[in-house]
mmCIF file of C-alpha atoms and ligand atoms in Angstrom:
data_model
loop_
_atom_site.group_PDB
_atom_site.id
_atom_site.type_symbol
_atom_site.label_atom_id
_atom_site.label_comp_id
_atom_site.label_asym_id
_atom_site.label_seq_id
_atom_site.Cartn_x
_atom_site.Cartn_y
_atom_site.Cartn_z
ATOM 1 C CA UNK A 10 -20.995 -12.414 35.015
ATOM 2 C CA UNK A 11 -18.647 -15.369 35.249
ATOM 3 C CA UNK A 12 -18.387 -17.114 31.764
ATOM 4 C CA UNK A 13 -16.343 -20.196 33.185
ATOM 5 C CA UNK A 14 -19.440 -20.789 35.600
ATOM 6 C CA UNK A 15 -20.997 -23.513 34.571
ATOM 7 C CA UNK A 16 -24.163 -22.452 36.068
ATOM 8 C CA UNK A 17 -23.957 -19.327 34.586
ATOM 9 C CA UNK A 18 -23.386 -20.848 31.067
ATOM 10 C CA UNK A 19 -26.350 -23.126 30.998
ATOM 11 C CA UNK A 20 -28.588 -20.479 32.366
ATOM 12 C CA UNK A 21 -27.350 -18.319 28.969
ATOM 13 C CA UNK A 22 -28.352 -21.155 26.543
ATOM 14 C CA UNK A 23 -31.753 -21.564 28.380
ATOM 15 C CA UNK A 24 -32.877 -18.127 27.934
ATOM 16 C CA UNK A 25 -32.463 -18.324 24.341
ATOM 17 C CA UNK A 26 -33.853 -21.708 24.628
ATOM 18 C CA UNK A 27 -31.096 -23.472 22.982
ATOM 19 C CA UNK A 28 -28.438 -25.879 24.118
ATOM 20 C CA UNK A 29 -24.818 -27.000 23.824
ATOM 21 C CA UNK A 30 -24.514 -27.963 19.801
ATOM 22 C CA UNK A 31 -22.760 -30.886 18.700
ATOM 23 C CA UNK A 32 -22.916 -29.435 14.875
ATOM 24 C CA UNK A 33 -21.053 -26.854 15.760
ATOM 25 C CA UNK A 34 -18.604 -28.085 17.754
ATOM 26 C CA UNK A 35 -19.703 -26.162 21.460
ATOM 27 C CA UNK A 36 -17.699 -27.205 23.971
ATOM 28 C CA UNK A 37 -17.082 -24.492 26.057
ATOM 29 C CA UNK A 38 -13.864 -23.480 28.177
ATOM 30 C CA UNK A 39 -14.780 -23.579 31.965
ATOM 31 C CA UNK A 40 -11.164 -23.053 33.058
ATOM 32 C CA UNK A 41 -10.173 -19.484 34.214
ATOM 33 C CA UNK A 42 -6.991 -19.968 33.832
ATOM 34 C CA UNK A 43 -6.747 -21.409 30.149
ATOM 35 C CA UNK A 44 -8.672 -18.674 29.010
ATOM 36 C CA UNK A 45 -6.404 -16.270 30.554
ATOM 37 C CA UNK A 46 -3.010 -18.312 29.046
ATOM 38 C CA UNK A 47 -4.468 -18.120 25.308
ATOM 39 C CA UNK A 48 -5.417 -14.661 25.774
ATOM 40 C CA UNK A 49 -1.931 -13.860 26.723
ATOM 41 C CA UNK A 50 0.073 -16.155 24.516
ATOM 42 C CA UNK A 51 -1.941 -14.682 21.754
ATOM 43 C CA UNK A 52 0.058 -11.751 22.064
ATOM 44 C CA UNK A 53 -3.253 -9.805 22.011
ATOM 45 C CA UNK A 54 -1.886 -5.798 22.789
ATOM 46 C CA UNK A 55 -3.393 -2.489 23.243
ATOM 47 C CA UNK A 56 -2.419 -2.061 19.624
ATOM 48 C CA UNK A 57 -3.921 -5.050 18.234
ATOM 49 C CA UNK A 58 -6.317 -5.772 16.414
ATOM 50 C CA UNK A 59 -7.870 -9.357 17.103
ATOM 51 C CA UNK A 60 -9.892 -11.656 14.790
ATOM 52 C CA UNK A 61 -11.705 -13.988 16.741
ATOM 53 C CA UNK A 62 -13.257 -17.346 15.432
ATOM 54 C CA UNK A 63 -15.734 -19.112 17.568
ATOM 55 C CA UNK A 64 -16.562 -17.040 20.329
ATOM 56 C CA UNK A 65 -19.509 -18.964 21.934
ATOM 57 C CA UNK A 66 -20.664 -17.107 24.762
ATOM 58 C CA UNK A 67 -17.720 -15.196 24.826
ATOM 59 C CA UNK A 68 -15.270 -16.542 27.316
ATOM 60 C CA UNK A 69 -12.227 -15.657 26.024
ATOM 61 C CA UNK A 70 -13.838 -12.326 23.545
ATOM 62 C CA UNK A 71 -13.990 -10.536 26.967
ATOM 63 C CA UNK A 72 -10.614 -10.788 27.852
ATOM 64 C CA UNK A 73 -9.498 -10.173 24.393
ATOM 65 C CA UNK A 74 -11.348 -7.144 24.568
ATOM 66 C CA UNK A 75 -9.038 -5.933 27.625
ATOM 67 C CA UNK A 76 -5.891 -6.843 26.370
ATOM 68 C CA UNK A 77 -6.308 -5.762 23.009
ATOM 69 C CA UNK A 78 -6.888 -2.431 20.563
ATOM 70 C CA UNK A 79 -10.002 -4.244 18.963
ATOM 71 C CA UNK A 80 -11.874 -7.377 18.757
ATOM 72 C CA UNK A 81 -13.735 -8.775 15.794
ATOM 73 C CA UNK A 82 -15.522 -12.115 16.166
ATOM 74 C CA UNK A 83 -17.176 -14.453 13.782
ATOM 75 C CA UNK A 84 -19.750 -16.439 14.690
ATOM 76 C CA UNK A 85 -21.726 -19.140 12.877
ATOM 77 C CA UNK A 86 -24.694 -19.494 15.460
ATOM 78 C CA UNK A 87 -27.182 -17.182 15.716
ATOM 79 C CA UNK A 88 -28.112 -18.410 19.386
ATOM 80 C CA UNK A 89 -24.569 -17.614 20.301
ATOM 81 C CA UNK A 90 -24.786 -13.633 18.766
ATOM 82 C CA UNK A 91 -27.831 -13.177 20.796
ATOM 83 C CA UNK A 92 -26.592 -14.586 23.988
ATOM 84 C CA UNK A 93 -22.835 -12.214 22.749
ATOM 85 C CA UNK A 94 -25.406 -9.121 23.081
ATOM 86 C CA UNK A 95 -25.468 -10.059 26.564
ATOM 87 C CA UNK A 96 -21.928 -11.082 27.811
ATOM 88 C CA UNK A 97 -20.162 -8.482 25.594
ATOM 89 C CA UNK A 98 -22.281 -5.738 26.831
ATOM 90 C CA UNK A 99 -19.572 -2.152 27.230
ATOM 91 C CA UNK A 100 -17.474 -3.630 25.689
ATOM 92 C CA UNK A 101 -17.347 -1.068 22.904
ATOM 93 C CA UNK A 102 -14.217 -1.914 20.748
ATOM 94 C CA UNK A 103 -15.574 -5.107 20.083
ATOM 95 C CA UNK A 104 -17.502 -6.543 16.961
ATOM 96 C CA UNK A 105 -19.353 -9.538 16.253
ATOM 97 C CA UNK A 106 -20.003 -10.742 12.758
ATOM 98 C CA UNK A 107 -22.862 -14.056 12.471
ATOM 99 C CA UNK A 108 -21.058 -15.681 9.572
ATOM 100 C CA UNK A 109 -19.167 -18.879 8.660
ATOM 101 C CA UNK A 110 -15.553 -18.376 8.770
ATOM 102 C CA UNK A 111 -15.548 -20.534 5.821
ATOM 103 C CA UNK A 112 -17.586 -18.173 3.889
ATOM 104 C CA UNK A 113 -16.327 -14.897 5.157
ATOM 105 C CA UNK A 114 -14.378 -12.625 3.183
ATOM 106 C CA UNK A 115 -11.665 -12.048 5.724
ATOM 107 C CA UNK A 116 -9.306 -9.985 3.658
ATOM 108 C CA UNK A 117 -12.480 -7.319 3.427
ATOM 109 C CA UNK A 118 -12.982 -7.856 7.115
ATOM 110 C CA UNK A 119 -9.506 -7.059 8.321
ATOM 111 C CA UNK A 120 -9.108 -3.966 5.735
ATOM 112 C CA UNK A 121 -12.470 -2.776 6.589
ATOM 113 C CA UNK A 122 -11.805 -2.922 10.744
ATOM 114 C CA UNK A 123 -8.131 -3.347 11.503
ATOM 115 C CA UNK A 124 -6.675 -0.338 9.785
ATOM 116 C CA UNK A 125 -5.696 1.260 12.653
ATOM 117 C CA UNK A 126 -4.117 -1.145 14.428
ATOM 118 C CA UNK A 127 -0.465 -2.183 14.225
ATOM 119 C CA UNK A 128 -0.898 -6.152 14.266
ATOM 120 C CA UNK A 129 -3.132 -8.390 13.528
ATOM 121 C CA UNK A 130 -3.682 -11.580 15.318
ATOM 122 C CA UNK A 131 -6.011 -14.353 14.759
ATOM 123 C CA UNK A 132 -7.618 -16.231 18.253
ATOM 124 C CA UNK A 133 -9.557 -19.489 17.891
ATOM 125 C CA UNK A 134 -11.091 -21.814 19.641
ATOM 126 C CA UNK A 135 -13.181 -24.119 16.614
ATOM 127 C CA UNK A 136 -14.951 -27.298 16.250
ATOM 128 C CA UNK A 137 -11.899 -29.592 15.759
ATOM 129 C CA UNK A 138 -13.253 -30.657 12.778
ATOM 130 C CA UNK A 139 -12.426 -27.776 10.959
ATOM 131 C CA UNK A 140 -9.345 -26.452 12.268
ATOM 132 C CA UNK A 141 -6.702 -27.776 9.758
ATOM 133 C CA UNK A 142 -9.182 -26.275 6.984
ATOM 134 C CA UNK A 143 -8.563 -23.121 8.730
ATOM 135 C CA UNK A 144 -5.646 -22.934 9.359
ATOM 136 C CA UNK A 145 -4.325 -23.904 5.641
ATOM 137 C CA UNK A 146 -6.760 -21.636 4.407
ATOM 138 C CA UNK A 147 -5.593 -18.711 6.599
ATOM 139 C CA UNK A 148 -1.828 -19.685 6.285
ATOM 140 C CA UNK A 149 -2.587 -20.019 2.276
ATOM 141 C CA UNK A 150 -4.267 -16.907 1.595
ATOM 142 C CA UNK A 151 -1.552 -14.417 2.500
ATOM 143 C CA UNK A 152 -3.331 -12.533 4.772
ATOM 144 C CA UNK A 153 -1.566 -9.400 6.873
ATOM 145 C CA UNK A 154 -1.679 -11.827 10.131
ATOM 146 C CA UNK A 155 1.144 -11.360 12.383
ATOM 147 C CA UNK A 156 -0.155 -14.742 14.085
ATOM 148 C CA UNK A 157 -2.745 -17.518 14.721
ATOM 149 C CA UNK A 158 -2.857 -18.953 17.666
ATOM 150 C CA UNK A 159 -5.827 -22.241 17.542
ATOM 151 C CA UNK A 160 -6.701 -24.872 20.081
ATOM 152 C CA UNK A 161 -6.488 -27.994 18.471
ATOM 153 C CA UNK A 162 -6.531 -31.848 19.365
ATOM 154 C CA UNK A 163 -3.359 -32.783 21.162
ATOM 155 C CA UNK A 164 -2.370 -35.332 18.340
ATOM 156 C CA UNK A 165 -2.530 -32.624 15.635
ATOM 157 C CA UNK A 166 -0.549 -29.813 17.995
ATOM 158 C CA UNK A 167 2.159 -32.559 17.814
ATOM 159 C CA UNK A 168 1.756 -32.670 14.281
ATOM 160 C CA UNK A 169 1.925 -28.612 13.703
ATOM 161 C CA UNK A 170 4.797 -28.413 15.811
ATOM 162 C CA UNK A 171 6.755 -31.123 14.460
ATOM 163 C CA UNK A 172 10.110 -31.392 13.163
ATOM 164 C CA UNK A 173 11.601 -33.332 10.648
ATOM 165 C CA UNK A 174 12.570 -36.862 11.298
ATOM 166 C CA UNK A 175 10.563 -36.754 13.933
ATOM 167 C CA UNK A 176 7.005 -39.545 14.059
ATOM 168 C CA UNK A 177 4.871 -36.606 14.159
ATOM 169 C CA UNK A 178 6.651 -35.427 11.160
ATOM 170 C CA UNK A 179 4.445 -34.375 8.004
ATOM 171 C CA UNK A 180 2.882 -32.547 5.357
ATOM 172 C CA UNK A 181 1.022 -30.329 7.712
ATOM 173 C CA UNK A 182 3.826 -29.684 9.600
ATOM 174 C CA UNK A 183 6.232 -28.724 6.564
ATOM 175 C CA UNK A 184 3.151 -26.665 5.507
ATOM 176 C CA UNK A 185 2.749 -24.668 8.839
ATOM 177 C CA UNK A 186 7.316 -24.427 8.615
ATOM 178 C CA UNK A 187 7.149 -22.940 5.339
ATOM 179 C CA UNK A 188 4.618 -19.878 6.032
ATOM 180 C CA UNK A 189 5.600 -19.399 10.014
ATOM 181 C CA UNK A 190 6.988 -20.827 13.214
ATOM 182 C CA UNK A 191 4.697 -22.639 15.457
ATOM 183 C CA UNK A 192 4.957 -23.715 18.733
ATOM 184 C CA UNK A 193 2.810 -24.893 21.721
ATOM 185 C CA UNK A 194 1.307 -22.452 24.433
ATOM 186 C CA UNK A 195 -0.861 -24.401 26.447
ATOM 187 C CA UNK A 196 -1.513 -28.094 27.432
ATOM 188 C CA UNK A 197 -5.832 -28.225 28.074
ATOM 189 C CA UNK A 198 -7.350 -31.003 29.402
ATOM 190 C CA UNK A 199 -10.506 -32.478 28.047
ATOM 191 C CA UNK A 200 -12.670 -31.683 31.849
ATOM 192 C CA UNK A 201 -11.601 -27.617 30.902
ATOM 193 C CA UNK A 202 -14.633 -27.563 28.744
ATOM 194 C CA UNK A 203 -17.776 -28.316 28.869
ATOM 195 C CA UNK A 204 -19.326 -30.725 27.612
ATOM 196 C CA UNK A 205 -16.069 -32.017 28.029
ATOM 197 C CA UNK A 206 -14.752 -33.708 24.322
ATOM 198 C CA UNK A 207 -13.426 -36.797 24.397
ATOM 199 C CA UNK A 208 -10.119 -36.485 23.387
ATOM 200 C CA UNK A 209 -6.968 -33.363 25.382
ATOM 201 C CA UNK A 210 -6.193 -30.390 23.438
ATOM 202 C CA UNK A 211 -3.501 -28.157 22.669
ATOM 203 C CA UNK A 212 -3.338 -24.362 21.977
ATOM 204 C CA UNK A 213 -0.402 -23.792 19.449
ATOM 205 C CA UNK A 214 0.764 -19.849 17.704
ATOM 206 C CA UNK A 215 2.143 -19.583 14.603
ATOM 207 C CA UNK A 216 4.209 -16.650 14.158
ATOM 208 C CA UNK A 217 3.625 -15.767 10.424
ATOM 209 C CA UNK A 218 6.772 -15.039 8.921
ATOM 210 C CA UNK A 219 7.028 -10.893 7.322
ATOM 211 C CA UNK A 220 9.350 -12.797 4.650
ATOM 212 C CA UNK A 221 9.737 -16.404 4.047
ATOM 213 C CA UNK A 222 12.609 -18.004 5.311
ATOM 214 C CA UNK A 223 12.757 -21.048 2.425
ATOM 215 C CA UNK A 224 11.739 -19.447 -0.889
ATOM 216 C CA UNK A 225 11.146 -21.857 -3.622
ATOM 217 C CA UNK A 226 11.646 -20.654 -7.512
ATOM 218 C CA UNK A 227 8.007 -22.650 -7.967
ATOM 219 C CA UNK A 228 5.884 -22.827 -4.810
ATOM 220 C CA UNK A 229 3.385 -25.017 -6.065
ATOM 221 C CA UNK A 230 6.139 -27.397 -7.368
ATOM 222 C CA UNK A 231 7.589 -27.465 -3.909
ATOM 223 C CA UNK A 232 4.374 -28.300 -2.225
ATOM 224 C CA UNK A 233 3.986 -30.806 -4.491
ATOM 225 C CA UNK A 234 6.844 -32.233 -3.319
ATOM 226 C CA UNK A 235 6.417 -32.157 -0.191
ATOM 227 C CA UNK A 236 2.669 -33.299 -0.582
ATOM 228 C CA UNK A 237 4.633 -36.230 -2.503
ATOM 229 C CA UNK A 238 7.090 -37.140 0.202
ATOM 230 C CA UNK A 239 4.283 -38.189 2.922
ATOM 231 C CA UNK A 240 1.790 -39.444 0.582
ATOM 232 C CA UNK A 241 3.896 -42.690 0.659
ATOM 233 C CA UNK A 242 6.120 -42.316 3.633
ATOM 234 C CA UNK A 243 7.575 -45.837 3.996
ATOM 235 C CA UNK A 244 9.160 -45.216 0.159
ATOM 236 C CA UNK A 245 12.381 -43.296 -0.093
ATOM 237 C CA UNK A 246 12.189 -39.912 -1.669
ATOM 238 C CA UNK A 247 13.030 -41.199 -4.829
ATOM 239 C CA UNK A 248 10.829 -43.475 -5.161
ATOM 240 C CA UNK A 249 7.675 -41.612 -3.819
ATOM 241 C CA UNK A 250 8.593 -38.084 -6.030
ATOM 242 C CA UNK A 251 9.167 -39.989 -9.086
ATOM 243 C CA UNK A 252 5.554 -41.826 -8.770
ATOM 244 C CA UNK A 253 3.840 -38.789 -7.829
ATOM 245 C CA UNK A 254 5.429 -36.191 -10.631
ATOM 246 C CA UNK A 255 7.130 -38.508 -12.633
ATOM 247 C CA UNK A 256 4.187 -39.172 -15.266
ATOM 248 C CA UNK A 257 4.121 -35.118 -14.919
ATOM 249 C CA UNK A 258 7.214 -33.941 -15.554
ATOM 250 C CA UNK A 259 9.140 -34.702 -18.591
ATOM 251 C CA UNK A 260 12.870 -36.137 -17.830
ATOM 252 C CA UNK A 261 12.128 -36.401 -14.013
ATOM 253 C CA UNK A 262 12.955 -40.740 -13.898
ATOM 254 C CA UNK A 263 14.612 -42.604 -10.752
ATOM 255 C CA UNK A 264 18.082 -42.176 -12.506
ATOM 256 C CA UNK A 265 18.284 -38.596 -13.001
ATOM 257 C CA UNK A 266 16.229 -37.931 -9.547
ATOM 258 C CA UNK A 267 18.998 -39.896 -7.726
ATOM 259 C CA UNK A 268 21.791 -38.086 -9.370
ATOM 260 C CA UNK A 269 20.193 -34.825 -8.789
ATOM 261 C CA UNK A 270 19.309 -35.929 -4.691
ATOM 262 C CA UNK A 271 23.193 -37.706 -4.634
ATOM 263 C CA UNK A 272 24.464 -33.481 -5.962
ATOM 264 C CA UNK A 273 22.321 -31.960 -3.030
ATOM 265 C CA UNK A 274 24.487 -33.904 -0.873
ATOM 266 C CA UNK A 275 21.632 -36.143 0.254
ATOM 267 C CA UNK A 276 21.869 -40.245 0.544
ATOM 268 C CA UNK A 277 20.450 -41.609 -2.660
ATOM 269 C CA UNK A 278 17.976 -43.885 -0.487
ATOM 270 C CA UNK A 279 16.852 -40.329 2.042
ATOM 271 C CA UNK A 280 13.619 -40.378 2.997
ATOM 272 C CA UNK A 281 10.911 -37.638 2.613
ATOM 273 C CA UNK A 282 9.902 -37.224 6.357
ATOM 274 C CA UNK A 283 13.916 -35.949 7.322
ATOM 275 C CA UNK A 284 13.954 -33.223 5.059
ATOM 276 C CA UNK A 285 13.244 -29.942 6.515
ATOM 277 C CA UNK A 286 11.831 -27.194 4.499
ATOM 278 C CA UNK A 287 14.409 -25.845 3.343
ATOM 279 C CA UNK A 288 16.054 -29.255 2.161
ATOM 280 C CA UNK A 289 12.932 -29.700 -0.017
ATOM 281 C CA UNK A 290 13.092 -26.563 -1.270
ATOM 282 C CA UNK A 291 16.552 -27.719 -2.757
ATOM 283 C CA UNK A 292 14.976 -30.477 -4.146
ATOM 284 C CA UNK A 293 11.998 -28.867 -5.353
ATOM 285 C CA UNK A 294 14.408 -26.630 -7.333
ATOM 286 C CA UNK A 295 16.347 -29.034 -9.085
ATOM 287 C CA UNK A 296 13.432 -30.820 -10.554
ATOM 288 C CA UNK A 297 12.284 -27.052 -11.525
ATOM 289 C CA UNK A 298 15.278 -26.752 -13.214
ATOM 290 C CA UNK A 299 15.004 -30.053 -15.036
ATOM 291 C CA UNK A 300 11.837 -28.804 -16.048
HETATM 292 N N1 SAM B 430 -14.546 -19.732 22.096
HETATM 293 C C1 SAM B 430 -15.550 -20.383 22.887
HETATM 294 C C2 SAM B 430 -14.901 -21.044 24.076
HETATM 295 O O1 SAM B 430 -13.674 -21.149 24.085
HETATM 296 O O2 SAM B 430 -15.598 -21.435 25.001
HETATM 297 C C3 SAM B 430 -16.350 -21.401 22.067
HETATM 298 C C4 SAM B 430 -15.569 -22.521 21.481
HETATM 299 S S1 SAM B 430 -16.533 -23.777 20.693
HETATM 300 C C5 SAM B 430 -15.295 -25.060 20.651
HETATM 301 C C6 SAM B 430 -16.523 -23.357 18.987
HETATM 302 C C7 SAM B 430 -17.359 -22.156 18.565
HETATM 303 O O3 SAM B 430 -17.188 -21.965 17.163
HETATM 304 C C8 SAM B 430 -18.856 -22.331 18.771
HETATM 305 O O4 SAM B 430 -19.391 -21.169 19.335
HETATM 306 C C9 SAM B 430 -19.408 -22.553 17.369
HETATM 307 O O5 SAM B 430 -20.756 -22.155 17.219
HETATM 308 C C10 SAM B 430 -18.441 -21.738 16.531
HETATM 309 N N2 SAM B 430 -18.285 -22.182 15.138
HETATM 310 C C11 SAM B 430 -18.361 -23.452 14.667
HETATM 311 N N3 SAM B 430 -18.162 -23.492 13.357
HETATM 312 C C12 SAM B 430 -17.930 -22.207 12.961
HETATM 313 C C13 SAM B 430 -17.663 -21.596 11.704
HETATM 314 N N4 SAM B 430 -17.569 -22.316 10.593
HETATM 315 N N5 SAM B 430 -17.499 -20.251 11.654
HETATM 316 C C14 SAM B 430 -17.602 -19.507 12.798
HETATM 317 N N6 SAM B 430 -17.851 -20.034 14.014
HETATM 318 C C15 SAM B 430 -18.006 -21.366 14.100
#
């Protein structure tokens, strides 16, 4: 059976009597060739284990299942599971859970499946909707991930990928910097899927880091930061730290923030959005200290 066969595809939806969902977010991959790129840039090996989110009909679940140890997927539709029963038929080291990834309890998931395999490597291909949910929440929770690699809209690839001083710059992509390193893998035009969506996509891996490159004495003070920095991008650092935290930390006023940015070796007018990580990290800690 040919999964990128459009033929093929609607004749699987009609005999469970269901159709492409918008709620959902089904737009299908009908190009051979993309599937096979995100399967490989995956890094998906004989001794990984894969978690798969939003399988559909199971395009790319079927070559998971080849390149890697073992595949569990999570899927919210129960049309979808039925018509999986089907496509993934022999293949044998591969699961399928009906559940929202939202709602799943993945840390029991990957204990409970993966703990035989050396890596483990997240694969999606979501409703766009959702994917910056997903990834902060998978990124946040500490999982044991060696990476996630997600198709997302062009626009927020750029963003994940992003460095600083750069447009595309921001929160997200300081957020993605601090737990991992990201970086593109494919290029997918909208007519790859069908129905096609109206805007291009991107795939894009993060690489978790094992141990954090930029380690902040208070994490949540350094996000806070950084959340602070691109909440008002057109003010200087200063300015947009001391309005966000100033009311919330005792001491922290433009004065002292200057002198402490002007000691870091940073202009006293800077700007949030050309700090790397690991300049706001040096920030982050001298408020902590001040604290
Ligand atoms: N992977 C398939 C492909 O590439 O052709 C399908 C991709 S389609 C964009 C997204 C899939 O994610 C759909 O099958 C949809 O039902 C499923 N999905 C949507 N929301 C979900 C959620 N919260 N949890 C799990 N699966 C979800």
């Amino acid at each position: 059976m040919k999964l990128t066969d459009i033929s093929t595809i609607r004749a699987l939806l009609g005999e469970e009597q269901t159709d492409f969902k918008k709620k959902f977010g089904q737009n299908f991959l009908v190009n051979e060739g993309v599937v096979k790129k995100i399967v490989a840039g995956s890094g998906a090996s004989k001794d990984c284990g894969i978690l798969e989110i939003g399988p559909g009909i199971g395009v790319m679940t079927v070559e998971l299942a080849d390149a890697a140890k073992k595949v569990v997927s999570l899927e919210i539709d129960p049309d979808m599971v039925a018509i999986l029963g089907k496509t993934l038929e022999g293949k044998d080291n591969v699961r399928v859970i009906c559940q929202d990834v939202l709602k799943a309890d993945l840390p029991a998931i990957i204990a409970e499946n993966f703990s035989d395999c050396a890596e483990v490597r997240v694969c999606a291909n979501l409703p766009y909707y959702i994917t910056t949910p997903i990834i902060t929440m998978l990124l946040e929770s500490e999982l044991p991930l060696d990476s996630v690699t997600v198709m997302v809209q062009k626009e927020v690839a750029d963003r994940l990928v992003a460095k600083a001083g750069s447009d595309e710059y921001g929160a997200i992509s300081a957020f993605v910097a601090y737990y991992g390193k990201p970086y593109k893998i494919a290029s997918v035009s909208a007519g790859s899927f069908i129905p096609a969506p109206k805007v291009d996509s991107s795939v894009v891996r993060i690489d978790i880091f094992k141990e954090k490159e930029v380690k902040p004495l208070d994490e949540k003070l350094f996000f806070e930061v950084v959340r602070a920095a691109f909440m008002q991008r057109r003010k200087t650092l200063v300015n947009a730290v001391v309005s966000a935290l100033g009311g919330k930390i005792s001491g922290l006023d433009k004065e002292k923030l200057t002198e402490m940015i002007v000691s870091l070796g940073f202009s006293p007018t800077v700007r949030g959005e050309t700090l790397d990580v690991f300049q706001f990290a040096k920030v982050a800690d001298a408020i902590y200290d001040i604290k």
